[in-house]
mmCIF file of C-alpha atoms in Angstrom:
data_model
loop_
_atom_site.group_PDB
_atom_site.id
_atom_site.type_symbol
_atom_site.label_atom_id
_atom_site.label_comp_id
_atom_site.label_asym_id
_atom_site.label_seq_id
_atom_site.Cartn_x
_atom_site.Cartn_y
_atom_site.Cartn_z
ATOM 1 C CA UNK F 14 12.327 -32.777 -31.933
ATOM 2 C CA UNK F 15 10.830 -33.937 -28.988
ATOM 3 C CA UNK F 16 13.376 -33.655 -26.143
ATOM 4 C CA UNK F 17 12.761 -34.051 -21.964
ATOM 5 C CA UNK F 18 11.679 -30.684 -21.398
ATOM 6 C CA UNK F 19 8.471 -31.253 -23.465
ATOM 7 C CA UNK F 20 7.634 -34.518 -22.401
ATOM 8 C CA UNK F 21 7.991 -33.484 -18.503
ATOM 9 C CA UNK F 22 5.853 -30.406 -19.121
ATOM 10 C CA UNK F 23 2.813 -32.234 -20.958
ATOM 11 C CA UNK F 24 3.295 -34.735 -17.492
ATOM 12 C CA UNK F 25 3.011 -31.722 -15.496
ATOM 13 C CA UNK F 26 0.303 -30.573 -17.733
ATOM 14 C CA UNK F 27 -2.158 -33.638 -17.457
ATOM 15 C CA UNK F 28 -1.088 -33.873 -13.868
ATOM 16 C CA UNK F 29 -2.608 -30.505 -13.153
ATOM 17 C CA UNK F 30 -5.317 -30.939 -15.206
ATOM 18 C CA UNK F 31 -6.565 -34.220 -13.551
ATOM 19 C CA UNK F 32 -6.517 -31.973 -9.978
ATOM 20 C CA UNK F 33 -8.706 -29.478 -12.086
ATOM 21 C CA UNK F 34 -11.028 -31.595 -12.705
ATOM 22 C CA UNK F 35 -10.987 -33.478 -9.266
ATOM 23 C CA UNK F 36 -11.617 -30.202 -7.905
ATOM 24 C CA UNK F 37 -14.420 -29.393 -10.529
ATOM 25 C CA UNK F 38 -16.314 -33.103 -9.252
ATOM 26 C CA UNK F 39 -16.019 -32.278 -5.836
ATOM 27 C CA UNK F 40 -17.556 -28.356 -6.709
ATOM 28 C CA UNK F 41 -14.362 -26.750 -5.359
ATOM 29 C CA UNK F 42 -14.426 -24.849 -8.167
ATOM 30 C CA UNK F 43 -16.594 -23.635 -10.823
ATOM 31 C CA UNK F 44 -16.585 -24.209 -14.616
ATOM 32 C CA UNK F 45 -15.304 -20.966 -15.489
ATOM 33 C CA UNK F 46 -12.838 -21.514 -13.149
ATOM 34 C CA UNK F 47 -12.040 -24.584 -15.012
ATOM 35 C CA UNK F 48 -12.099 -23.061 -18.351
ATOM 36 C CA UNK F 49 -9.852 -20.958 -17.149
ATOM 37 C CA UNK F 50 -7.033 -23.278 -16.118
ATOM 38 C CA UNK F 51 -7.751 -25.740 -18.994
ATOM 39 C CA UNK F 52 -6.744 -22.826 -20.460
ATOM 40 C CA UNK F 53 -3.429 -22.120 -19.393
ATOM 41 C CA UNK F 54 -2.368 -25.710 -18.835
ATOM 42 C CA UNK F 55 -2.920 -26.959 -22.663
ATOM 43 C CA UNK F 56 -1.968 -23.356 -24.067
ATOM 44 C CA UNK F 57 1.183 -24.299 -22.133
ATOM 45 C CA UNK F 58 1.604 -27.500 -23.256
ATOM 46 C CA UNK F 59 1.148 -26.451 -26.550
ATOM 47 C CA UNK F 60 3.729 -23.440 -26.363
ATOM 48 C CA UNK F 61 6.234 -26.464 -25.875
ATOM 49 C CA UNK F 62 5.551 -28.267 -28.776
ATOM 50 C CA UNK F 63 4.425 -25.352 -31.376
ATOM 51 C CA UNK F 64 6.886 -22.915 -30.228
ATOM 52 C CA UNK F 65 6.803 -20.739 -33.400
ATOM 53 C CA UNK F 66 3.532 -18.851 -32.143
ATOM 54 C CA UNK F 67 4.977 -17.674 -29.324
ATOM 55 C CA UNK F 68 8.277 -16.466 -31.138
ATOM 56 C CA UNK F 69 5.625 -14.584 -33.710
ATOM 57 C CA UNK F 70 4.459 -13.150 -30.653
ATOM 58 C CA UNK F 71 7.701 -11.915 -28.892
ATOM 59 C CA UNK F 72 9.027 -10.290 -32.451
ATOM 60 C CA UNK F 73 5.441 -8.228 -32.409
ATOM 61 C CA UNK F 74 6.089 -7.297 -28.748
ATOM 62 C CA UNK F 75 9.605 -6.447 -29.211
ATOM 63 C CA UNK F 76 10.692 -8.596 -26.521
ATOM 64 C CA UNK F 77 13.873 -10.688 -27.657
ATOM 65 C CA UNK F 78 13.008 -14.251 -27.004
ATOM 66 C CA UNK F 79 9.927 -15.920 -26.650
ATOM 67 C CA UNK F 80 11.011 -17.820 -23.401
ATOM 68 C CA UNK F 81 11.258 -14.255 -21.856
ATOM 69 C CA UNK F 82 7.964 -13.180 -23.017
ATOM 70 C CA UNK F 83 6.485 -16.175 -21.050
ATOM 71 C CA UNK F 84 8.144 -15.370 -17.918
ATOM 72 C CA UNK F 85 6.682 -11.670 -18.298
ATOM 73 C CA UNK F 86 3.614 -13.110 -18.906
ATOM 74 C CA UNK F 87 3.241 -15.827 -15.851
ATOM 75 C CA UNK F 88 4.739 -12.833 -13.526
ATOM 76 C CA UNK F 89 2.057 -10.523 -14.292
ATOM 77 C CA UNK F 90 -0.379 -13.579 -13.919
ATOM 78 C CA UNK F 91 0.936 -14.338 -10.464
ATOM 79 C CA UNK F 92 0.886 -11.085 -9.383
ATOM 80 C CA UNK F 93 -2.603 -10.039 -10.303
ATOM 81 C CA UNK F 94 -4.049 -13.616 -8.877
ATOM 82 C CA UNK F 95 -2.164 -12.495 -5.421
ATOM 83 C CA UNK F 96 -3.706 -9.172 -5.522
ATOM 84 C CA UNK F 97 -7.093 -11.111 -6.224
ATOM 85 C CA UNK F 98 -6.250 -13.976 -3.269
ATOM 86 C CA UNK F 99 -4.867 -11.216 -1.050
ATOM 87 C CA UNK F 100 -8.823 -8.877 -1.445
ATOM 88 C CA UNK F 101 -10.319 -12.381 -0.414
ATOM 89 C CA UNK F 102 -8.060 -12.712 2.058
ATOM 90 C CA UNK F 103 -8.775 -9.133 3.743
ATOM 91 C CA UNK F 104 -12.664 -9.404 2.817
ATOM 92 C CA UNK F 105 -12.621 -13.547 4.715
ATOM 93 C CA UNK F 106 -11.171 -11.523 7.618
ATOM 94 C CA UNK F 107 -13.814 -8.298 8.147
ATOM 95 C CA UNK F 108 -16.357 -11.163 7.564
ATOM 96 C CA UNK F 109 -15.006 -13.498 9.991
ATOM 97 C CA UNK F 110 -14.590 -10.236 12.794
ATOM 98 C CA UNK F 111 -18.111 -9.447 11.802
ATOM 99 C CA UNK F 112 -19.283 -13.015 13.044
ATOM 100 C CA UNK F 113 -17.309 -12.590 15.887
ATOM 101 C CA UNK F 114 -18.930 -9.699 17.306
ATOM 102 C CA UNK F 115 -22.734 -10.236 16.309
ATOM 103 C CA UNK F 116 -22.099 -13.748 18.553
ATOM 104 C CA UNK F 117 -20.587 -11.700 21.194
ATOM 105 C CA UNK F 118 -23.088 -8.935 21.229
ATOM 106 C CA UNK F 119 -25.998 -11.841 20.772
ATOM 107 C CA UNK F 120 -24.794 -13.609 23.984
ATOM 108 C CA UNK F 121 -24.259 -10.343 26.064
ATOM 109 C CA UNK F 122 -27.724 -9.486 25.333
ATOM 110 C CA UNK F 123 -29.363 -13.116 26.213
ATOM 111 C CA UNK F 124 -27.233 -12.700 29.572
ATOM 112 C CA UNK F 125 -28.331 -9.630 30.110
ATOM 113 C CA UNK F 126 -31.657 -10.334 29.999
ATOM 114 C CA UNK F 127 -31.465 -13.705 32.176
ATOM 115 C CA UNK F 128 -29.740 -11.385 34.428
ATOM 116 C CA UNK F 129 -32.705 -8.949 34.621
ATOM 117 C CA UNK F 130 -35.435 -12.012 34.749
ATOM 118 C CA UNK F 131 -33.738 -13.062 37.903
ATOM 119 C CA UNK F 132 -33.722 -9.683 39.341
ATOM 120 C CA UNK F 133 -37.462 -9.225 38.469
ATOM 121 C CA UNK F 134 -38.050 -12.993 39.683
ATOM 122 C CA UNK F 135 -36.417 -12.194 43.251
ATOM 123 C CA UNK F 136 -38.314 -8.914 43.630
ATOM 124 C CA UNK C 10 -32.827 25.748 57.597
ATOM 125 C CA UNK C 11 -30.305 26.891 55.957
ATOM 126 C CA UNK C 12 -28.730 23.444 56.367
ATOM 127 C CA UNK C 13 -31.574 21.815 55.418
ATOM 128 C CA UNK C 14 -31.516 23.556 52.255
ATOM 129 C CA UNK C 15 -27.595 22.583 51.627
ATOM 130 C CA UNK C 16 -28.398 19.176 52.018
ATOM 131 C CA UNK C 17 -31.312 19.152 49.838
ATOM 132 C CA UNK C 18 -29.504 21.018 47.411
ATOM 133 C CA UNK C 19 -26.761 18.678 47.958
ATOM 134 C CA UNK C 20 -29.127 15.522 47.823
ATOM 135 C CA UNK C 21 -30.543 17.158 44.393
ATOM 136 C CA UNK C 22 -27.494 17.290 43.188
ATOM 137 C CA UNK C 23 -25.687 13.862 43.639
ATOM 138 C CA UNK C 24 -29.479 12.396 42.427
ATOM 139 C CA UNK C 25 -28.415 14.363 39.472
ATOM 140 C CA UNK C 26 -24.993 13.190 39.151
ATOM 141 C CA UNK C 27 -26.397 9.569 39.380
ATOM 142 C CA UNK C 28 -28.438 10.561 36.831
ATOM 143 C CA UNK C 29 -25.842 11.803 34.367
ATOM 144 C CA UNK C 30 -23.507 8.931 35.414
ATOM 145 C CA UNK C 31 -26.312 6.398 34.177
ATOM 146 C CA UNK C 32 -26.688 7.875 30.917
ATOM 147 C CA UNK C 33 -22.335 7.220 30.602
ATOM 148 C CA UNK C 34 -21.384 3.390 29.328
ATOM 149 C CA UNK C 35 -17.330 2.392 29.913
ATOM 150 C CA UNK C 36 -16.395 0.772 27.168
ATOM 151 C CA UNK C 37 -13.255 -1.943 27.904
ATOM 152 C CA UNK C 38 -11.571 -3.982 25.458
ATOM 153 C CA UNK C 39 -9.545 -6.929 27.597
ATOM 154 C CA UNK C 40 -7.423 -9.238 26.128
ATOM 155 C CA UNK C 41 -5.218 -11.551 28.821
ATOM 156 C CA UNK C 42 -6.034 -9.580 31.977
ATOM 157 C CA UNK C 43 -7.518 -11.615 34.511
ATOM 158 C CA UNK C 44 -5.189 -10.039 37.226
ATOM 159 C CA UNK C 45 -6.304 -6.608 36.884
ATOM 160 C CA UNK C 46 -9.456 -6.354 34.886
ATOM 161 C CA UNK C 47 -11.639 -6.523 38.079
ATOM 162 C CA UNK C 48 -10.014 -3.814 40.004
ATOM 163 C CA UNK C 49 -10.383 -1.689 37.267
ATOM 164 C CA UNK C 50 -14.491 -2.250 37.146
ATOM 165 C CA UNK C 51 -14.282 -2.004 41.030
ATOM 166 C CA UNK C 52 -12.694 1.283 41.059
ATOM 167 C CA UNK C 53 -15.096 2.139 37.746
ATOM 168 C CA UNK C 54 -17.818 1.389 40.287
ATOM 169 C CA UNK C 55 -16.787 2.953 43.264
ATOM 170 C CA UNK C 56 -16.722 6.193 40.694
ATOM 171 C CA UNK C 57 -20.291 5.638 40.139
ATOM 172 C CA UNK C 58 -19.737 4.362 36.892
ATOM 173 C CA UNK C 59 -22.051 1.362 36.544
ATOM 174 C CA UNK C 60 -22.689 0.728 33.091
ATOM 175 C CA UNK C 61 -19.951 -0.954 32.292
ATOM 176 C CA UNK C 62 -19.523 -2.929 28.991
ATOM 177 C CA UNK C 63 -16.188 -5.133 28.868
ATOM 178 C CA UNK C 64 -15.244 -7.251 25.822
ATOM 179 C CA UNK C 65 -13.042 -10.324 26.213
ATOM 180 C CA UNK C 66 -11.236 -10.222 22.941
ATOM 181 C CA UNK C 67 -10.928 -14.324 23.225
ATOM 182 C CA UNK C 68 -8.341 -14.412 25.679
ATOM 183 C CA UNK C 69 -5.966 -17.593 26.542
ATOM 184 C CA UNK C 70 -6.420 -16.771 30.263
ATOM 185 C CA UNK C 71 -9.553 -16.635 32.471
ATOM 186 C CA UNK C 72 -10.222 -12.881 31.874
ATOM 187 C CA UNK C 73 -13.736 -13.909 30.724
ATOM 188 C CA UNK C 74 -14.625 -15.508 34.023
ATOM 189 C CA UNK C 75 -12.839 -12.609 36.178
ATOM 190 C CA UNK C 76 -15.639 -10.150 34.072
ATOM 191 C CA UNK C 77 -18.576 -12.162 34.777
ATOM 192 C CA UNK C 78 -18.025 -11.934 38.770
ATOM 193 C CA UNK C 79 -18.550 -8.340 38.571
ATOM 194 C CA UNK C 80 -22.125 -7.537 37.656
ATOM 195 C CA UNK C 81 -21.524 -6.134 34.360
ATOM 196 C CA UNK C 82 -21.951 -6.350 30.335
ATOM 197 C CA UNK C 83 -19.489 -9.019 29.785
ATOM 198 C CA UNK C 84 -18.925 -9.609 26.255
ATOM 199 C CA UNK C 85 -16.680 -12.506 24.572
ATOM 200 C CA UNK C 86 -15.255 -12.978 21.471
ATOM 201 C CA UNK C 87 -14.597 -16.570 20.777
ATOM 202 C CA UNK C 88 -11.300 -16.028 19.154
ATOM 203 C CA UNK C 89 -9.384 -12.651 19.313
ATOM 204 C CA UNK C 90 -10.220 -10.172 16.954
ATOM 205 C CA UNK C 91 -7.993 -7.111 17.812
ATOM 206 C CA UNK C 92 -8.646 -4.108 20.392
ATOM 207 C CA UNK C 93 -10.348 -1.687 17.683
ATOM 208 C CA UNK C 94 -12.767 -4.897 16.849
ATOM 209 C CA UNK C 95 -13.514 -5.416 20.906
ATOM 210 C CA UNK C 96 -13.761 -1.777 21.041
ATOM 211 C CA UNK C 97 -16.183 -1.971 18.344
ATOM 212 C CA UNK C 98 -18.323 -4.494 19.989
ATOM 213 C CA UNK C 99 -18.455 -3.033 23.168
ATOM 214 C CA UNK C 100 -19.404 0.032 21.450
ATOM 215 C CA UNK C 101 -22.477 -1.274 19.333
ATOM 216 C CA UNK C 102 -23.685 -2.876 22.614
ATOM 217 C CA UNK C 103 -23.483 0.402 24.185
ATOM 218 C CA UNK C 104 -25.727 2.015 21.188
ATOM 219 C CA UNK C 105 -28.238 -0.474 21.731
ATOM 220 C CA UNK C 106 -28.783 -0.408 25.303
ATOM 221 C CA UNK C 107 -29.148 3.564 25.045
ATOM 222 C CA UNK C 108 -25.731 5.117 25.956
ATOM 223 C CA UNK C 109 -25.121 8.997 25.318
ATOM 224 C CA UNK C 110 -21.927 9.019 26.204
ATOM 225 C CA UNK C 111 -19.643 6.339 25.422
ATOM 226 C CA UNK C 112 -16.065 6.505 26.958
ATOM 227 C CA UNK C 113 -13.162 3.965 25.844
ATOM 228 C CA UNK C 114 -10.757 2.964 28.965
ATOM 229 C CA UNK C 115 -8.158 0.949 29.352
ATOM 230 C CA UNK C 116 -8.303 -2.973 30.870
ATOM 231 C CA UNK C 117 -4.923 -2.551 32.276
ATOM 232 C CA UNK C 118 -5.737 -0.041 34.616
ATOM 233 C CA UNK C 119 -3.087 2.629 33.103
ATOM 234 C CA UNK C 120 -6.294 5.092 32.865
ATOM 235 C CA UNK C 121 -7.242 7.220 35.978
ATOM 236 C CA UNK C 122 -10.851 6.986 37.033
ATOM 237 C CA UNK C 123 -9.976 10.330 38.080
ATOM 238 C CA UNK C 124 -9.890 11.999 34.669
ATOM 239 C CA UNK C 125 -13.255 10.561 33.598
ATOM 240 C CA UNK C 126 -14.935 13.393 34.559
ATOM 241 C CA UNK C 127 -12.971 15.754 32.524
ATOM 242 C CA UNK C 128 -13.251 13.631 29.752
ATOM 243 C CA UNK C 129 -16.792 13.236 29.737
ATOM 244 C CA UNK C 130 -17.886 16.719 30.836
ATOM 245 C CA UNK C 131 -17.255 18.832 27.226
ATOM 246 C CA UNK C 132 -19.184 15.872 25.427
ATOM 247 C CA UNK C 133 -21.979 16.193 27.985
ATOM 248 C CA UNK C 134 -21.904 19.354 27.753
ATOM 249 C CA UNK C 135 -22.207 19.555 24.119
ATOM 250 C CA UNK C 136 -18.817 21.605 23.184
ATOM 251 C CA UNK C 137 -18.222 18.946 21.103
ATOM 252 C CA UNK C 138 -18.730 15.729 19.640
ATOM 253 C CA UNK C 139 -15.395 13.757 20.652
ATOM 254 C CA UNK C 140 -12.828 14.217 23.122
ATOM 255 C CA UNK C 141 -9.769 12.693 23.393
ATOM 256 C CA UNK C 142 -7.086 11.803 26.352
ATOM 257 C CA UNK C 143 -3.651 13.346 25.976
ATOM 258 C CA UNK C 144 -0.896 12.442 27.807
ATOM 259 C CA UNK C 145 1.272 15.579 26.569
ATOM 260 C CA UNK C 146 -0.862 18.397 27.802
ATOM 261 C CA UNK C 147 0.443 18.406 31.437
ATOM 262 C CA UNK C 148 3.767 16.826 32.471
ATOM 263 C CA UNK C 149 1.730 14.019 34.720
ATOM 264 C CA UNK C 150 3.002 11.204 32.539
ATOM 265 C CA UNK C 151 6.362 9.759 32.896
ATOM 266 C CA UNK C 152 7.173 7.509 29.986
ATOM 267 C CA UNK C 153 10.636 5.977 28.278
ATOM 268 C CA UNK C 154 12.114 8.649 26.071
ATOM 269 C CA UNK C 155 11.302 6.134 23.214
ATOM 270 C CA UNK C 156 8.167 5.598 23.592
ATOM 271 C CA UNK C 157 6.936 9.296 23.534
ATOM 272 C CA UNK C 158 9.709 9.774 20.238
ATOM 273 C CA UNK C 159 7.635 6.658 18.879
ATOM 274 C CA UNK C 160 4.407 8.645 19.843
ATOM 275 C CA UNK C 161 5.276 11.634 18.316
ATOM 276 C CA UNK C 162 6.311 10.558 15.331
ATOM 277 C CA UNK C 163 2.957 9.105 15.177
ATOM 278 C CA UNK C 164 1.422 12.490 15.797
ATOM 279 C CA UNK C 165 3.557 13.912 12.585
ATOM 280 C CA UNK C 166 2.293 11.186 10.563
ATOM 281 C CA UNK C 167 -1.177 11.543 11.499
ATOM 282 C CA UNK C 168 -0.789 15.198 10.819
ATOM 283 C CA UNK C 169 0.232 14.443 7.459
ATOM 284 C CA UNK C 170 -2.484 11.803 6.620
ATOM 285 C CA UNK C 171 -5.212 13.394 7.971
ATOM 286 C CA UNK C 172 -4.656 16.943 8.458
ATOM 287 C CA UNK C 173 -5.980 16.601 12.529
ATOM 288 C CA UNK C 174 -2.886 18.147 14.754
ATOM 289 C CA UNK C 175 -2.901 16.596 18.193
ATOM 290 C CA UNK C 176 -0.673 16.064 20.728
ATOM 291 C CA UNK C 177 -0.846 12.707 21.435
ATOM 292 C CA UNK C 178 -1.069 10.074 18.936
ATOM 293 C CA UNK C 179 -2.433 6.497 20.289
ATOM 294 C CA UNK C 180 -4.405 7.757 23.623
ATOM 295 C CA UNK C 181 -7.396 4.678 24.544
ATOM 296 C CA UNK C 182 -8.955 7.153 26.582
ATOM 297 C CA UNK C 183 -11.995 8.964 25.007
ATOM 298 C CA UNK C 184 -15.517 10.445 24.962
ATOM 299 C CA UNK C 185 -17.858 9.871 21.832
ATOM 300 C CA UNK C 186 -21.411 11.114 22.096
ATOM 301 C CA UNK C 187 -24.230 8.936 21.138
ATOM 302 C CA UNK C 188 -23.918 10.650 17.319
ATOM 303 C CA UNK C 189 -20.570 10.683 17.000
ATOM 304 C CA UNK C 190 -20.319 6.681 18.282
ATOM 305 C CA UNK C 191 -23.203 6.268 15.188
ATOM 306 C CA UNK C 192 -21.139 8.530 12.911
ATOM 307 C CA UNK C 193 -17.525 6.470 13.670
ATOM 308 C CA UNK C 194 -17.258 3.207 12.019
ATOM 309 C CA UNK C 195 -14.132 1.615 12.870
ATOM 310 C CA UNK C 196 -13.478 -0.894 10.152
ATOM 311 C CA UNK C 197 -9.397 -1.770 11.861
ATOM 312 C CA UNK C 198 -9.570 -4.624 14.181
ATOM 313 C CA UNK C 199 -6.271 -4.035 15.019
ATOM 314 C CA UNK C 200 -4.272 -1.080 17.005
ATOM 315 C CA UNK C 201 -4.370 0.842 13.741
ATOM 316 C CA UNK C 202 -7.789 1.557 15.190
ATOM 317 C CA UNK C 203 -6.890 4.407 16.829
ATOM 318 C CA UNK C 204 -5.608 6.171 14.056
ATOM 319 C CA UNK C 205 -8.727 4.961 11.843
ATOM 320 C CA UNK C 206 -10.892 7.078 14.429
ATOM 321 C CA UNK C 207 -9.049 10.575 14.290
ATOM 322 C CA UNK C 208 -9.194 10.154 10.493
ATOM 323 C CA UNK C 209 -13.044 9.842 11.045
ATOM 324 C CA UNK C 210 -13.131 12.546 13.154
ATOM 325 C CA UNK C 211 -11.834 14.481 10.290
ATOM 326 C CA UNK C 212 -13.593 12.836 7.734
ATOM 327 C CA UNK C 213 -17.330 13.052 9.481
ATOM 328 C CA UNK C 214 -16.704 16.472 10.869
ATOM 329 C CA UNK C 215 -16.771 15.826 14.446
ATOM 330 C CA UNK C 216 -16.620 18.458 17.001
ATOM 331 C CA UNK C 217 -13.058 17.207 19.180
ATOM 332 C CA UNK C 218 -10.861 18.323 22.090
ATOM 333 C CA UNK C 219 -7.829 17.190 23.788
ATOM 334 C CA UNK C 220 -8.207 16.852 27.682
ATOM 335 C CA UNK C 221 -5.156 16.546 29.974
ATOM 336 C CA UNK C 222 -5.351 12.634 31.399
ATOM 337 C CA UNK C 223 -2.802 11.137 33.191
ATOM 338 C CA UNK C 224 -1.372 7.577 32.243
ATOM 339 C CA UNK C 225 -0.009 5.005 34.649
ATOM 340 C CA UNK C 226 2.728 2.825 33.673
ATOM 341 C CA UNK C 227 4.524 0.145 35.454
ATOM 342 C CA UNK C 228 7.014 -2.836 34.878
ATOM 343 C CA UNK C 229 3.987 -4.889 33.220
ATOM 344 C CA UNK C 230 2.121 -2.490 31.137
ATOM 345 C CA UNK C 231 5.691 -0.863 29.921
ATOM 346 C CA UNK C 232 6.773 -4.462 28.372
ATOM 347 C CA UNK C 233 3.702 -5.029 27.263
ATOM 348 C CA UNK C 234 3.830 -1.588 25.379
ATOM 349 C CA UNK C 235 2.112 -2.070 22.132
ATOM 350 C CA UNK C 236 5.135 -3.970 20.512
ATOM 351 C CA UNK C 237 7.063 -0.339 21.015
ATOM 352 C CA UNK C 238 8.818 0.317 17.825
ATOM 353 C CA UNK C 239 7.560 -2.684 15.812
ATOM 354 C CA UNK C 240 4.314 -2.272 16.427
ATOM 355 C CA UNK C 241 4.520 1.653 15.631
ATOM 356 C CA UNK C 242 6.011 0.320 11.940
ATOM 357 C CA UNK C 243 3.037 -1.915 11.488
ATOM 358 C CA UNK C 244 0.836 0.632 11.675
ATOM 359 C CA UNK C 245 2.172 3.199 10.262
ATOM 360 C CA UNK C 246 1.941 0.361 7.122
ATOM 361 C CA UNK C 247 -1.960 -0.446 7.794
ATOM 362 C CA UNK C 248 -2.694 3.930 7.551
ATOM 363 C CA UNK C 249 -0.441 3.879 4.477
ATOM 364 C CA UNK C 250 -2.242 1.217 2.910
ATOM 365 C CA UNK C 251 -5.588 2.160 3.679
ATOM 366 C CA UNK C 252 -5.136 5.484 2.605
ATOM 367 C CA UNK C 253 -3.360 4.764 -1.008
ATOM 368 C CA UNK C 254 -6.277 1.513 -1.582
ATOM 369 C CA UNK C 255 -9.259 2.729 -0.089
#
């Protein structure tokens, strides 16, 4: 039976996917990364609809109810994706100090030098 | 003629001072101290201590423009970066304009211009490779009973993570040689810095010593103290981290 639940997740679903794919035409993101969520968002949807897989699933597992194996699931997801956002995150930062000092150390030098030109200039 | 030989001897020997003093860079890392940032250099330079290399670390104030009146290396970073990331500028800039010595002082003017000698003079002298400032060795230093608890609970946890015993946790002021400046790569922009270069020490088997300095606090440099507690916590975090992920 189709209830509210399933109708509001396929929304969210084709919502999601639409930004996907805006992001894919702009070259946001790449087509793997695109696969990827494609992925998720229609295995998802069609967890909603076609439940009995994932009950198959959660008897194999030993994990009582299939609802709870998704939750598992999407928090291990979440978690490694911060880990991966957080290593960007760190490695965006060294990079960003790095351009911060080779400009610094750049511009010391050219003064520097127009410093010592004048000296020579006025000898 | 004996006189004259004095004050040839004596001539010989300030000519060789200057010499020695030249081969010595001050590294400064300022952030927000356009009040007191030129009186340090001016003092640095009435010490004979003209190779000077100060870092803005993109200050909100005119610190920048206070460094460029005194005829310096005046470094900027266009938006702040941390002390151990200034540090680290003012260091490579150092490298490549020759230094052999390379000493780390403070913008605030808490470090004595008085103790750079002593600082410098087992590095020149090629005891060793580092040496670091240590406010614990004499009783000079008068600091808030927190703040030294703070600082030796730092020297505890140091112990711990990297097996170096000193007395004095988070001390600015310090000596590298030319190799051991090479050797240190200070990855930390932040004030976890500090700690990140005893644990190189360790790591690249530098030669180090503590030396006696004296630190001078006041109203401003007190409140400004590092965060106190918070701060301590924060980097205590940053070692922890980078010693269980890297």
């Amino acid at each position: 039976m189709i209830g509210f639940f399933q109708i509001f997740v396929l929304a969210f679903a084709i919502f999601a996917l639409s930004r996907v794919i805006l992001r894919l035409r702009e070259g946001q993101i790449s087509q793997i990364e695109t696969a990827f969520w494609f992925i998720i968002w229609t295995g998802i949807s069609s967890l909603v609809f076609f439940p009995k897989p994932a009950i198959f699933i959660s008897e194999l597992l030993g994990i009582g109810r299939a609802a709870d194996m998704m939750v598992y699931f999407a928090i291990i997801l979440l978690f490694y994706m911060i880990f991966r956002i957080y290593v960007k995150t760190v490695t965006m930062d060294q990079r960003m100090t790095q351009l911060v000092r080779e400009i610094a150390i750049q511009k010391g030098d050219n003064q520097a030098k127009k410093r010592n030109n004048k000296k020579t200039n006025t000898k | 003629m004996a006189w004259d030989n004095i004050h040839h001897n004596r001539r010989i020997f300030d000519s060789e001072l200057k010499m020695e003093k030249k081969d010595v860079f001050i590294i400064i890392a300022a952030f927000n101290e356009e009040l007191r940032i030129r009186k340090v250099i001016q003092n640095l330079k009435k010490a004979g201590y003209h190779n000077i290399v100060a870092t803005d670390d993109g200050s909100k104030d005119k610190t920048y423009e206070a460094l460029q009146k005194e005829n310096i290396y005046a470094l900027k970073h266009v938006i702040n970066r941390g002390q151990g990331a200034a540090l680290k500028t003012g260091i490579d800039f150092a490298l490549k304009k020759g230094a052999k010595y390379l000493v780390t002082f403070d913008a605030d003017g808490q470090h004595r211009v008085e103790d750079l000698e002593a600082v410098i003079m087992p590095v020149r002298e090629g005891a060793v490779d580092v040496t670091l400032g240590s406010r614990f060795l004499d009783k000079k230093t008068k600091m808030p009973f927190l703040r030294k608890l703070t600082l030796k609970i730092g020297v505890l946890i140091q112990f711990i993570f990297y097996g170096l015993w000193l007395s004095d946790a988070h001390n600015g002021f310090r000596c590298f040689s030319q190799k051991a400046a090479e050797l240190i790569d200070i990855k930390s922009d932040r004030m976890e810095h500090a700690s990140e270069i005893v644990e190189q020490i360790k790591l690249k088997k530098l030669k180090y010593k503590e030396i006696p300095v004296t630190i001078i606090y006041n109203e401003d440099t007190l409140r400004k103290g590092h965060g106190g507690f918070i701060q301590a916590i924060k980097v205590f975090s940053k070692m922890l981290f980078r010693k269980i992920f890297h």
